[in-house]
Amino acid sequence: MSNKRVRLNTNQKIEILDKNDTGQFSQPELGEWAKKQFGLDEPLAQQTISNILNNADSIYSTISVIKNTKSLKKPRYPQLDEEVKKFVDDMVELKLQVNRESIIRYIKYISQTKYKIPEGEVSFSAGWLTKVFKRTGLKSRLTHGENASVDVSSDGIQNQLRKIEELLESYDPANIMNFDETGLYYQQPPRRTISSEPLGGLKKSKTRLTVGLLCNSDGSYKGHPIVIGKYKSPKCFKTNARLLALTAVGRKYEVEYHYSTNSWMTEKIFTSYILKVDRAFGRQGRKIALLLDNASVHKIRATLDNIKLIFLPAGNRFLIRNISIIANFKAHFRSLQYGRALNLYISMNINNHDVYNMDQVQVMFFLANACLKVKPETIKNCWSHTNILAFKEGLSCSEVSYPSMPLPLDSDVTSELDSMLPTLPGNYNQEITSVDQLDLEADEHEMLINSTHPSIDSDV
């Protein structure tokens, strides 16, 4: 590999930061993407990517208004600059976070519906938005602190990896799995937003759920989320029963719900869950190695016939963080939050106190949606990042098959959905009267826009 030093300009670094914000790329993948995007001779080193991510604030702070220079030519459609500034100012006034993706989605929508700008006249790319930021003085700012990264190359950590290798030697990659929990403070706003002036974050809500996620190392298996709340049967389970039904066992957005006094994982809950998983793998004739952190609640007394629990030593829990899909899952969940705020803004139905105050059923649907968005390739790359399975040559992401056509709805489900359509907030003038008119493959956070303005592109 060449030792030639690669120098990136600010716009290129910002493009890397924007790509990372999607939550779909590991650092090595970002390096490969940068090679193709910028025409480099070789992928950017992981250390270079890490330095860019760690210096995000200082990189974004270099974007400033430069007057009377050739770099800031008068835009072809200056009204779009004004719309970006107005949208961001409105969201700041409402104390709502906004990301670059939601800005582009909104401006594309405005350009088509308000200004009738022909498609293709404006690129709406990351570079285009960066120039708008320069002209309008906008910056991406953090409203909360960030965590430091962990060095996985130290001798102590590498020794622990070698011990784990010995335990995993006899297992196929498809049968090596990880289970990890995380606290989801679902009523807290995203930590990063766009603004022209520094601003503080909203008051941090302490309302939380514990979410547990299970996946294997080659990306071919991803279990449904397990959610732990504080109450056995929250009121919203009755008031929002129709949406809750979508998270039932066997449904696309399946969520397994448990409860404890503090919404934390307990030995009883974990035992119940892992015994169920053990029986399921037994019916498939599979023997599983399951990596876990060293928490006491994971050290169950029950006998497992098909799962071997492998605990990481105390103090090495960051290995679990690296191989788990939690960071990517949370990025998708926060993206859904941005999208929900954008939809409410477009519908002029925004109430700052209600934007992040979702009930538990809505949150369960959102987190199930976020989990579905985690790609098999992302799961595999999370494992690869730790080098735990580097000794298994030829590890590749198993092919995942998806239905080739939409599955038909039962007649009773169709009738129930039809009865709900008149009350949907995005169904202006009751234009949508049948479920056949809806895009059932769209994400929930996109449906408001798609059902009202089919021309908007929600996959920016």
PDB file of C-alpha atoms in Angstrom, residues 80-368:
ATOM      1  CA  LEU A  80     -34.446  28.068  -2.428  1.00  0.00           C
ATOM      2  CA  ASP A  81     -31.718  29.549  -0.211  1.00  0.00           C
ATOM      3  CA  GLU A  82     -34.398  31.641   1.458  1.00  0.00           C
ATOM      4  CA  GLU A  83     -36.606  28.579   1.915  1.00  0.00           C
ATOM      5  CA  VAL A  84     -33.729  26.653   3.545  1.00  0.00           C
ATOM      6  CA  LYS A  85     -33.072  29.537   5.939  1.00  0.00           C
ATOM      7  CA  LYS A  86     -36.771  29.931   6.749  1.00  0.00           C
ATOM      8  CA  PHE A  87     -37.246  26.198   7.334  1.00  0.00           C
ATOM      9  CA  VAL A  88     -34.213  25.991   9.649  1.00  0.00           C
ATOM     10  CA  ASP A  89     -35.216  29.156  11.539  1.00  0.00           C
ATOM     11  CA  ASP A  90     -38.752  27.816  11.996  1.00  0.00           C
ATOM     12  CA  MET A  91     -37.428  24.540  13.381  1.00  0.00           C
ATOM     13  CA  VAL A  92     -35.031  26.371  15.727  1.00  0.00           C
ATOM     14  CA  GLU A  93     -37.864  28.573  16.974  1.00  0.00           C
ATOM     15  CA  LEU A  94     -39.902  25.447  17.631  1.00  0.00           C
ATOM     16  CA  LYS A  95     -36.837  23.910  19.325  1.00  0.00           C
ATOM     17  CA  LEU A  96     -36.885  20.974  16.927  1.00  0.00           C
ATOM     18  CA  GLN A  97     -33.779  19.255  15.573  1.00  0.00           C
ATOM     19  CA  VAL A  98     -33.231  18.974  11.830  1.00  0.00           C
ATOM     20  CA  ASN A  99     -30.610  17.154   9.753  1.00  0.00           C
ATOM     21  CA  ARG A 100     -29.312  17.693   6.215  1.00  0.00           C
ATOM     22  CA  GLU A 101     -31.444  14.886   4.793  1.00  0.00           C
ATOM     23  CA  SER A 102     -34.713  16.389   6.042  1.00  0.00           C
ATOM     24  CA  ILE A 103     -33.690  19.837   4.694  1.00  0.00           C
ATOM     25  CA  ILE A 104     -33.096  18.394   1.219  1.00  0.00           C
ATOM     26  CA  ARG A 105     -36.363  16.456   1.323  1.00  0.00           C
ATOM     27  CA  TYR A 106     -38.284  19.579   2.310  1.00  0.00           C
ATOM     28  CA  ILE A 107     -36.643  21.834  -0.297  1.00  0.00           C
ATOM     29  CA  LYS A 108     -37.243  19.263  -3.042  1.00  0.00           C
ATOM     30  CA  TYR A 109     -40.885  19.240  -2.013  1.00  0.00           C
ATOM     31  CA  ILE A 110     -41.075  23.073  -1.993  1.00  0.00           C
ATOM     32  CA  SER A 111     -39.302  23.354  -5.347  1.00  0.00           C
ATOM     33  CA  GLN A 112     -41.889  21.085  -6.966  1.00  0.00           C
ATOM     34  CA  THR A 113     -45.073  22.257  -5.265  1.00  0.00           C
ATOM     35  CA  LYS A 114     -44.447  25.991  -4.743  1.00  0.00           C
ATOM     36  CA  TYR A 115     -41.967  27.060  -7.411  1.00  0.00           C
ATOM     37  CA  LYS A 116     -42.659  24.387 -10.057  1.00  0.00           C
ATOM     38  CA  ILE A 117     -38.927  24.015 -10.769  1.00  0.00           C
ATOM     39  CA  PRO A 118     -38.421  21.293 -13.411  1.00  0.00           C
ATOM     40  CA  GLU A 119     -36.919  18.072 -12.136  1.00  0.00           C
ATOM     41  CA  GLY A 120     -33.169  17.937 -12.712  1.00  0.00           C
ATOM     42  CA  GLU A 121     -32.670  21.713 -12.689  1.00  0.00           C
ATOM     43  CA  VAL A 122     -31.223  21.547  -9.155  1.00  0.00           C
ATOM     44  CA  SER A 123     -29.009  18.677  -7.989  1.00  0.00           C
ATOM     45  CA  PHE A 124     -30.073  18.784  -4.318  1.00  0.00           C
ATOM     46  CA  SER A 125     -26.785  17.022  -3.531  1.00  0.00           C
ATOM     47  CA  ALA A 126     -24.702  17.251  -0.372  1.00  0.00           C
ATOM     48  CA  GLY A 127     -22.389  19.691  -2.147  1.00  0.00           C
ATOM     49  CA  TRP A 128     -25.322  21.877  -3.203  1.00  0.00           C
ATOM     50  CA  LEU A 129     -26.541  22.073   0.403  1.00  0.00           C
ATOM     51  CA  THR A 130     -23.031  22.880   1.661  1.00  0.00           C
ATOM     52  CA  LYS A 131     -22.929  25.908  -0.659  1.00  0.00           C
ATOM     53  CA  VAL A 132     -26.359  26.977   0.612  1.00  0.00           C
ATOM     54  CA  PHE A 133     -24.957  26.762   4.151  1.00  0.00           C
ATOM     55  CA  LYS A 134     -22.054  29.002   3.156  1.00  0.00           C
ATOM     56  CA  ARG A 135     -24.366  31.590   1.636  1.00  0.00           C
ATOM     57  CA  THR A 136     -26.822  31.567   4.554  1.00  0.00           C
ATOM     58  CA  GLY A 137     -24.406  31.112   7.466  1.00  0.00           C
ATOM     59  CA  LEU A 138     -25.891  27.832   8.653  1.00  0.00           C
ATOM     60  CA  LYS A 139     -23.877  25.175  10.487  1.00  0.00           C
ATOM     61  CA  SER A 140     -24.409  21.728  11.906  1.00  0.00           C
ATOM     62  CA  ARG A 141     -24.221  21.939  15.691  1.00  0.00           C
ATOM     63  CA  LEU A 142     -24.292  19.528  18.567  1.00  0.00           C
ATOM     64  CA  THR A 143     -26.796  20.081  21.355  1.00  0.00           C
ATOM     65  CA  HIS A 144     -25.330  17.280  23.514  1.00  0.00           C
ATOM     66  CA  GLY A 145     -21.894  15.824  24.236  1.00  0.00           C
ATOM     67  CA  GLU A 146     -20.324  12.911  22.397  1.00  0.00           C
ATOM     68  CA  ASN A 147     -18.601   9.734  23.540  1.00  0.00           C
ATOM     69  CA  ALA A 148     -14.942   9.006  23.002  1.00  0.00           C
ATOM     70  CA  SER A 149     -13.845   6.100  20.859  1.00  0.00           C
ATOM     71  CA  VAL A 150     -12.070   2.992  22.130  1.00  0.00           C
ATOM     72  CA  ASP A 151      -8.754   1.580  20.879  1.00  0.00           C
ATOM     73  CA  VAL A 152      -9.323  -2.065  19.950  1.00  0.00           C
ATOM     74  CA  SER A 153      -5.699  -2.633  18.978  1.00  0.00           C
ATOM     75  CA  SER A 154      -4.178  -2.765  22.474  1.00  0.00           C
ATOM     76  CA  ASP A 155      -2.417  -5.965  23.581  1.00  0.00           C
ATOM     77  CA  GLY A 156      -4.905  -6.642  26.377  1.00  0.00           C
ATOM     78  CA  ILE A 157      -7.890  -6.472  24.074  1.00  0.00           C
ATOM     79  CA  GLN A 158      -6.203  -8.580  21.403  1.00  0.00           C
ATOM     80  CA  ASN A 159      -5.452 -11.268  24.010  1.00  0.00           C
ATOM     81  CA  GLN A 160      -9.128 -11.391  24.906  1.00  0.00           C
ATOM     82  CA  LEU A 161      -9.989 -11.777  21.238  1.00  0.00           C
ATOM     83  CA  ARG A 162      -7.708 -14.794  20.965  1.00  0.00           C
ATOM     84  CA  LYS A 163      -9.531 -16.497  23.853  1.00  0.00           C
ATOM     85  CA  ILE A 164     -12.859 -15.888  22.202  1.00  0.00           C
ATOM     86  CA  GLU A 165     -11.514 -17.345  18.943  1.00  0.00           C
ATOM     87  CA  GLU A 166     -10.819 -20.654  20.683  1.00  0.00           C
ATOM     88  CA  LEU A 167     -14.394 -20.837  21.959  1.00  0.00           C
ATOM     89  CA  LEU A 168     -15.845 -20.019  18.542  1.00  0.00           C
ATOM     90  CA  GLU A 169     -13.579 -22.302  16.499  1.00  0.00           C
ATOM     91  CA  SER A 170     -16.160 -25.072  15.995  1.00  0.00           C
ATOM     92  CA  TYR A 171     -19.078 -22.803  15.063  1.00  0.00           C
ATOM     93  CA  ASP A 172     -20.079 -21.663  11.600  1.00  0.00           C
ATOM     94  CA  PRO A 173     -20.379 -17.867  11.189  1.00  0.00           C
ATOM     95  CA  ALA A 174     -24.147 -18.192  10.728  1.00  0.00           C
ATOM     96  CA  ASN A 175     -24.382 -19.787  14.185  1.00  0.00           C
ATOM     97  CA  ILE A 176     -22.245 -17.208  16.012  1.00  0.00           C
ATOM     98  CA  MET A 177     -24.526 -14.554  17.463  1.00  0.00           C
ATOM     99  CA  ASN A 178     -24.593 -11.505  19.671  1.00  0.00           C
ATOM    100  CA  PHE A 179     -27.317 -10.187  21.963  1.00  0.00           C
ATOM    101  CA  ASP A 180     -27.086  -6.761  23.538  1.00  0.00           C
ATOM    102  CA  GLU A 181     -29.420  -4.304  25.251  1.00  0.00           C
ATOM    103  CA  THR A 182     -29.507  -0.531  25.136  1.00  0.00           C
ATOM    104  CA  GLY A 183     -31.517   2.173  26.829  1.00  0.00           C
ATOM    105  CA  LEU A 184     -33.693   4.132  24.405  1.00  0.00           C
ATOM    106  CA  TYR A 185     -34.694   7.565  25.705  1.00  0.00           C
ATOM    107  CA  TYR A 186     -37.276   7.889  23.001  1.00  0.00           C
ATOM    108  CA  GLN A 187     -38.683  11.273  24.042  1.00  0.00           C
ATOM    109  CA  GLN A 188     -35.298  12.969  23.819  1.00  0.00           C
ATOM    110  CA  PRO A 189     -34.636  14.945  20.615  1.00  0.00           C
ATOM    111  CA  PRO A 190     -31.720  14.096  18.288  1.00  0.00           C
ATOM    112  CA  ARG A 191     -28.393  15.585  19.419  1.00  0.00           C
ATOM    113  CA  ARG A 192     -27.410  17.318  16.190  1.00  0.00           C
ATOM    114  CA  THR A 193     -29.285  20.018  14.303  1.00  0.00           C
ATOM    115  CA  ILE A 194     -28.719  22.769  11.718  1.00  0.00           C
ATOM    116  CA  SER A 195     -28.823  26.416  12.811  1.00  0.00           C
ATOM    117  CA  SER A 196     -27.269  29.820  12.161  1.00  0.00           C
ATOM    118  CA  GLU A 197     -26.477  30.469  15.836  1.00  0.00           C
ATOM    119  CA  PRO A 198     -25.383  28.248  18.739  1.00  0.00           C
ATOM    120  CA  LEU A 199     -28.348  26.887  20.670  1.00  0.00           C
ATOM    121  CA  GLY A 200     -29.036  24.687  23.648  1.00  0.00           C
ATOM    122  CA  GLY A 201     -30.881  21.400  23.556  1.00  0.00           C
ATOM    123  CA  LEU A 202     -34.349  20.676  24.850  1.00  0.00           C
ATOM    124  CA  LYS A 203     -34.829  19.377  28.371  1.00  0.00           C
ATOM    125  CA  LYS A 204     -33.738  15.749  28.483  1.00  0.00           C
ATOM    126  CA  SER A 205     -36.628  13.409  29.124  1.00  0.00           C
ATOM    127  CA  LYS A 206     -35.836  10.427  31.340  1.00  0.00           C
ATOM    128  CA  THR A 207     -38.591   8.271  29.866  1.00  0.00           C
ATOM    129  CA  ARG A 208     -36.908   5.152  28.576  1.00  0.00           C
ATOM    130  CA  LEU A 209     -37.331   1.662  27.242  1.00  0.00           C
ATOM    131  CA  THR A 210     -34.742  -1.088  27.162  1.00  0.00           C
ATOM    132  CA  VAL A 211     -34.305  -2.596  23.712  1.00  0.00           C
ATOM    133  CA  GLY A 212     -32.567  -5.931  23.114  1.00  0.00           C
ATOM    134  CA  LEU A 213     -31.302  -6.951  19.664  1.00  0.00           C
ATOM    135  CA  LEU A 214     -30.076 -10.335  18.427  1.00  0.00           C
ATOM    136  CA  CYS A 215     -28.136 -10.985  15.217  1.00  0.00           C
ATOM    137  CA  ASN A 216     -25.584 -13.418  13.820  1.00  0.00           C
ATOM    138  CA  SER A 217     -22.163 -12.672  12.389  1.00  0.00           C
ATOM    139  CA  ASP A 218     -22.783 -13.139   8.658  1.00  0.00           C
ATOM    140  CA  GLY A 219     -25.917 -11.009   8.504  1.00  0.00           C
ATOM    141  CA  SER A 220     -28.245 -13.865   7.555  1.00  0.00           C
ATOM    142  CA  TYR A 221     -30.224 -13.714  10.826  1.00  0.00           C
ATOM    143  CA  LYS A 222     -31.690 -10.767  12.690  1.00  0.00           C
ATOM    144  CA  GLY A 223     -34.123 -11.447  15.516  1.00  0.00           C
ATOM    145  CA  HIS A 224     -37.151  -9.326  16.339  1.00  0.00           C
ATOM    146  CA  PRO A 225     -36.540  -6.604  18.974  1.00  0.00           C
ATOM    147  CA  ILE A 226     -37.256  -7.325  22.607  1.00  0.00           C
ATOM    148  CA  VAL A 227     -38.597  -4.278  24.478  1.00  0.00           C
ATOM    149  CA  ILE A 228     -38.794  -3.787  28.242  1.00  0.00           C
ATOM    150  CA  GLY A 229     -41.100  -1.107  29.603  1.00  0.00           C
ATOM    151  CA  LYS A 230     -42.174  -0.042  33.066  1.00  0.00           C
ATOM    152  CA  TYR A 231     -45.800  -1.146  32.969  1.00  0.00           C
ATOM    153  CA  LYS A 232     -47.476  -4.444  32.175  1.00  0.00           C
ATOM    154  CA  SER A 233     -50.224  -2.858  30.069  1.00  0.00           C
ATOM    155  CA  PRO A 234     -49.734   0.874  29.325  1.00  0.00           C
ATOM    156  CA  LYS A 235     -52.903   2.830  28.518  1.00  0.00           C
ATOM    157  CA  CYS A 236     -51.772   3.328  24.932  1.00  0.00           C
ATOM    158  CA  PHE A 237     -52.012  -0.436  24.391  1.00  0.00           C
ATOM    159  CA  LYS A 238     -55.802   0.083  24.445  1.00  0.00           C
ATOM    160  CA  THR A 239     -56.068   3.553  22.897  1.00  0.00           C
ATOM    161  CA  ASN A 240     -53.699   2.678  20.049  1.00  0.00           C
ATOM    162  CA  ALA A 241     -54.667  -0.958  19.641  1.00  0.00           C
ATOM    163  CA  ARG A 242     -54.642  -0.939  15.848  1.00  0.00           C
ATOM    164  CA  LEU A 243     -51.025   0.153  15.618  1.00  0.00           C
ATOM    165  CA  LEU A 244     -50.117  -2.232  18.454  1.00  0.00           C
ATOM    166  CA  ALA A 245     -51.554  -5.083  16.394  1.00  0.00           C
ATOM    167  CA  LEU A 246     -48.929  -4.392  13.727  1.00  0.00           C
ATOM    168  CA  THR A 247     -46.213  -5.282  16.273  1.00  0.00           C
ATOM    169  CA  ALA A 248     -47.773  -8.636  17.190  1.00  0.00           C
ATOM    170  CA  VAL A 249     -45.983 -11.965  16.855  1.00  0.00           C
ATOM    171  CA  GLY A 250     -45.593 -12.983  13.236  1.00  0.00           C
ATOM    172  CA  ARG A 251     -46.158  -9.500  11.835  1.00  0.00           C
ATOM    173  CA  LYS A 252     -43.580  -7.523   9.857  1.00  0.00           C
ATOM    174  CA  TYR A 253     -43.031  -5.111  12.765  1.00  0.00           C
ATOM    175  CA  GLU A 254     -42.957  -7.800  15.471  1.00  0.00           C
ATOM    176  CA  VAL A 255     -41.836  -6.678  18.941  1.00  0.00           C
ATOM    177  CA  GLU A 256     -41.607  -8.877  22.033  1.00  0.00           C
ATOM    178  CA  TYR A 257     -42.719  -6.861  25.051  1.00  0.00           C
ATOM    179  CA  HIS A 258     -41.791  -7.378  28.730  1.00  0.00           C
ATOM    180  CA  TYR A 259     -41.919  -5.114  31.769  1.00  0.00           C
ATOM    181  CA  SER A 260     -39.991  -4.484  34.993  1.00  0.00           C
ATOM    182  CA  THR A 261     -40.206  -1.860  37.742  1.00  0.00           C
ATOM    183  CA  ASN A 262     -37.387   0.246  36.255  1.00  0.00           C
ATOM    184  CA  SER A 263     -37.625  -0.828  32.578  1.00  0.00           C
ATOM    185  CA  TRP A 264     -34.321  -2.704  32.898  1.00  0.00           C
ATOM    186  CA  MET A 265     -33.411  -6.220  31.877  1.00  0.00           C
ATOM    187  CA  THR A 266     -33.791  -8.754  34.675  1.00  0.00           C
ATOM    188  CA  GLU A 267     -32.623 -12.335  35.042  1.00  0.00           C
ATOM    189  CA  LYS A 268     -36.244 -13.498  34.885  1.00  0.00           C
ATOM    190  CA  ILE A 269     -36.928 -11.684  31.609  1.00  0.00           C
ATOM    191  CA  PHE A 270     -33.668 -12.803  30.011  1.00  0.00           C
ATOM    192  CA  THR A 271     -34.269 -16.404  31.085  1.00  0.00           C
ATOM    193  CA  SER A 272     -37.748 -16.374  29.553  1.00  0.00           C
ATOM    194  CA  TYR A 273     -36.424 -14.853  26.331  1.00  0.00           C
ATOM    195  CA  ILE A 274     -33.356 -17.048  25.908  1.00  0.00           C
ATOM    196  CA  LEU A 275     -35.284 -20.278  26.630  1.00  0.00           C
ATOM    197  CA  LYS A 276     -37.727 -19.344  23.876  1.00  0.00           C
ATOM    198  CA  VAL A 277     -34.843 -18.667  21.475  1.00  0.00           C
ATOM    199  CA  ASP A 278     -33.162 -21.922  22.531  1.00  0.00           C
ATOM    200  CA  ARG A 279     -36.282 -23.926  21.669  1.00  0.00           C
ATOM    201  CA  ALA A 280     -36.622 -22.139  18.325  1.00  0.00           C
ATOM    202  CA  PHE A 281     -33.057 -22.971  17.294  1.00  0.00           C
ATOM    203  CA  GLY A 282     -33.562 -26.521  18.534  1.00  0.00           C
ATOM    204  CA  ARG A 283     -36.465 -26.971  16.131  1.00  0.00           C
ATOM    205  CA  GLN A 284     -34.106 -25.840  13.351  1.00  0.00           C
ATOM    206  CA  GLY A 285     -31.416 -28.276  14.473  1.00  0.00           C
ATOM    207  CA  ARG A 286     -28.904 -25.452  15.088  1.00  0.00           C
ATOM    208  CA  LYS A 287     -26.252 -25.093  17.783  1.00  0.00           C
ATOM    209  CA  ILE A 288     -25.550 -21.447  18.600  1.00  0.00           C
ATOM    210  CA  ALA A 289     -22.660 -19.600  20.268  1.00  0.00           C
ATOM    211  CA  LEU A 290     -24.062 -16.426  21.827  1.00  0.00           C
ATOM    212  CA  LEU A 291     -21.724 -13.578  22.815  1.00  0.00           C
ATOM    213  CA  LEU A 292     -22.903 -11.481  25.758  1.00  0.00           C
ATOM    214  CA  ASP A 293     -21.539  -8.859  28.102  1.00  0.00           C
ATOM    215  CA  ASN A 294     -20.706  -9.913  31.654  1.00  0.00           C
ATOM    216  CA  ALA A 295     -23.884  -8.518  33.263  1.00  0.00           C
ATOM    217  CA  SER A 296     -25.237 -10.592  36.129  1.00  0.00           C
ATOM    218  CA  VAL A 297     -28.735 -10.758  34.575  1.00  0.00           C
ATOM    219  CA  HIS A 298     -27.269 -12.825  31.712  1.00  0.00           C
ATOM    220  CA  LYS A 299     -25.933 -15.529  34.033  1.00  0.00           C
ATOM    221  CA  ILE A 300     -29.053 -17.639  34.127  1.00  0.00           C
ATOM    222  CA  ARG A 301     -29.564 -20.899  36.038  1.00  0.00           C
ATOM    223  CA  ALA A 302     -31.625 -22.598  33.342  1.00  0.00           C
ATOM    224  CA  THR A 303     -30.070 -25.290  31.166  1.00  0.00           C
ATOM    225  CA  LEU A 304     -29.813 -24.519  27.475  1.00  0.00           C
ATOM    226  CA  ASP A 305     -29.685 -27.372  24.980  1.00  0.00           C
ATOM    227  CA  ASN A 306     -28.874 -25.473  21.812  1.00  0.00           C
ATOM    228  CA  ILE A 307     -27.166 -22.230  22.878  1.00  0.00           C
ATOM    229  CA  LYS A 308     -23.741 -21.797  24.452  1.00  0.00           C
ATOM    230  CA  LEU A 309     -23.404 -18.495  26.312  1.00  0.00           C
ATOM    231  CA  ILE A 310     -19.961 -16.878  25.942  1.00  0.00           C
ATOM    232  CA  PHE A 311     -19.301 -13.955  28.287  1.00  0.00           C
ATOM    233  CA  LEU A 312     -16.804 -11.225  27.612  1.00  0.00           C
ATOM    234  CA  PRO A 313     -14.619 -10.429  30.640  1.00  0.00           C
ATOM    235  CA  ALA A 314     -15.551  -7.461  32.797  1.00  0.00           C
ATOM    236  CA  GLY A 315     -14.266  -4.186  31.391  1.00  0.00           C
ATOM    237  CA  ASN A 316     -14.402  -5.330  27.766  1.00  0.00           C
ATOM    238  CA  ARG A 317     -18.022  -4.523  27.046  1.00  0.00           C
ATOM    239  CA  PHE A 318     -16.996  -2.214  24.199  1.00  0.00           C
ATOM    240  CA  LEU A 319     -16.403  -5.375  22.119  1.00  0.00           C
ATOM    241  CA  ILE A 320     -20.130  -5.991  22.328  1.00  0.00           C
ATOM    242  CA  ARG A 321     -20.785  -2.392  21.302  1.00  0.00           C
ATOM    243  CA  ASN A 322     -18.642  -2.874  18.205  1.00  0.00           C
ATOM    244  CA  ILE A 323     -20.241  -6.142  17.056  1.00  0.00           C
ATOM    245  CA  SER A 324     -23.808  -5.166  17.939  1.00  0.00           C
ATOM    246  CA  ILE A 325     -26.093  -3.298  15.580  1.00  0.00           C
ATOM    247  CA  ILE A 326     -27.245  -0.847  18.234  1.00  0.00           C
ATOM    248  CA  ALA A 327     -25.443   2.240  16.874  1.00  0.00           C
ATOM    249  CA  ASN A 328     -26.891   1.680  13.401  1.00  0.00           C
ATOM    250  CA  PHE A 329     -30.319   0.904  14.861  1.00  0.00           C
ATOM    251  CA  LYS A 330     -30.329   4.144  16.863  1.00  0.00           C
ATOM    252  CA  ALA A 331     -29.219   6.150  13.827  1.00  0.00           C
ATOM    253  CA  HIS A 332     -32.245   4.846  11.931  1.00  0.00           C
ATOM    254  CA  PHE A 333     -34.517   5.580  14.905  1.00  0.00           C
ATOM    255  CA  ARG A 334     -33.272   9.181  15.111  1.00  0.00           C
ATOM    256  CA  SER A 335     -33.742   9.508  11.352  1.00  0.00           C
ATOM    257  CA  LEU A 336     -37.379   8.526  11.834  1.00  0.00           C
ATOM    258  CA  GLN A 337     -37.636  11.263  14.482  1.00  0.00           C
ATOM    259  CA  TYR A 338     -36.328  13.835  12.006  1.00  0.00           C
ATOM    260  CA  GLY A 339     -38.814  12.569   9.435  1.00  0.00           C
ATOM    261  CA  ARG A 340     -41.734  12.767  11.855  1.00  0.00           C
ATOM    262  CA  ALA A 341     -40.920  16.399  12.685  1.00  0.00           C
ATOM    263  CA  LEU A 342     -40.644  17.194   8.958  1.00  0.00           C
ATOM    264  CA  ASN A 343     -44.037  15.617   8.223  1.00  0.00           C
ATOM    265  CA  LEU A 344     -45.673  17.595  11.008  1.00  0.00           C
ATOM    266  CA  TYR A 345     -44.044  20.777   9.719  1.00  0.00           C
ATOM    267  CA  ILE A 346     -45.323  20.200   6.180  1.00  0.00           C
ATOM    268  CA  SER A 347     -48.820  19.412   7.432  1.00  0.00           C
ATOM    269  CA  MET A 348     -48.744  22.588   9.609  1.00  0.00           C
ATOM    270  CA  ASN A 349     -49.744  20.372  12.510  1.00  0.00           C
ATOM    271  CA  ILE A 350     -46.637  20.989  14.585  1.00  0.00           C
ATOM    272  CA  ASN A 351     -46.811  21.354  18.350  1.00  0.00           C
ATOM    273  CA  ASN A 352     -43.403  21.458  19.972  1.00  0.00           C
ATOM    274  CA  HIS A 353     -44.568  19.728  23.143  1.00  0.00           C
ATOM    275  CA  ASP A 354     -45.938  16.780  21.175  1.00  0.00           C
ATOM    276  CA  VAL A 355     -43.272  16.176  18.515  1.00  0.00           C
ATOM    277  CA  TYR A 356     -41.079  13.925  20.640  1.00  0.00           C
ATOM    278  CA  ASN A 357     -43.798  12.895  23.080  1.00  0.00           C
ATOM    279  CA  MET A 358     -44.711   9.663  21.321  1.00  0.00           C
ATOM    280  CA  ASP A 359     -46.645   7.007  23.181  1.00  0.00           C
ATOM    281  CA  GLN A 360     -45.082   3.608  23.747  1.00  0.00           C
ATOM    282  CA  VAL A 361     -46.969   1.905  20.910  1.00  0.00           C
ATOM    283  CA  GLN A 362     -45.725   4.472  18.394  1.00  0.00           C
ATOM    284  CA  VAL A 363     -42.191   4.017  19.704  1.00  0.00           C
ATOM    285  CA  MET A 364     -42.418   0.235  19.401  1.00  0.00           C
ATOM    286  CA  PHE A 365     -43.512   0.599  15.787  1.00  0.00           C
ATOM    287  CA  PHE A 366     -40.696   3.073  15.079  1.00  0.00           C
ATOM    288  CA  LEU A 367     -38.012   0.922  16.664  1.00  0.00           C
ATOM    289  CA  ALA A 368     -39.238  -2.178  14.827  1.00  0.00           C
TER     290      ALA A 368
END
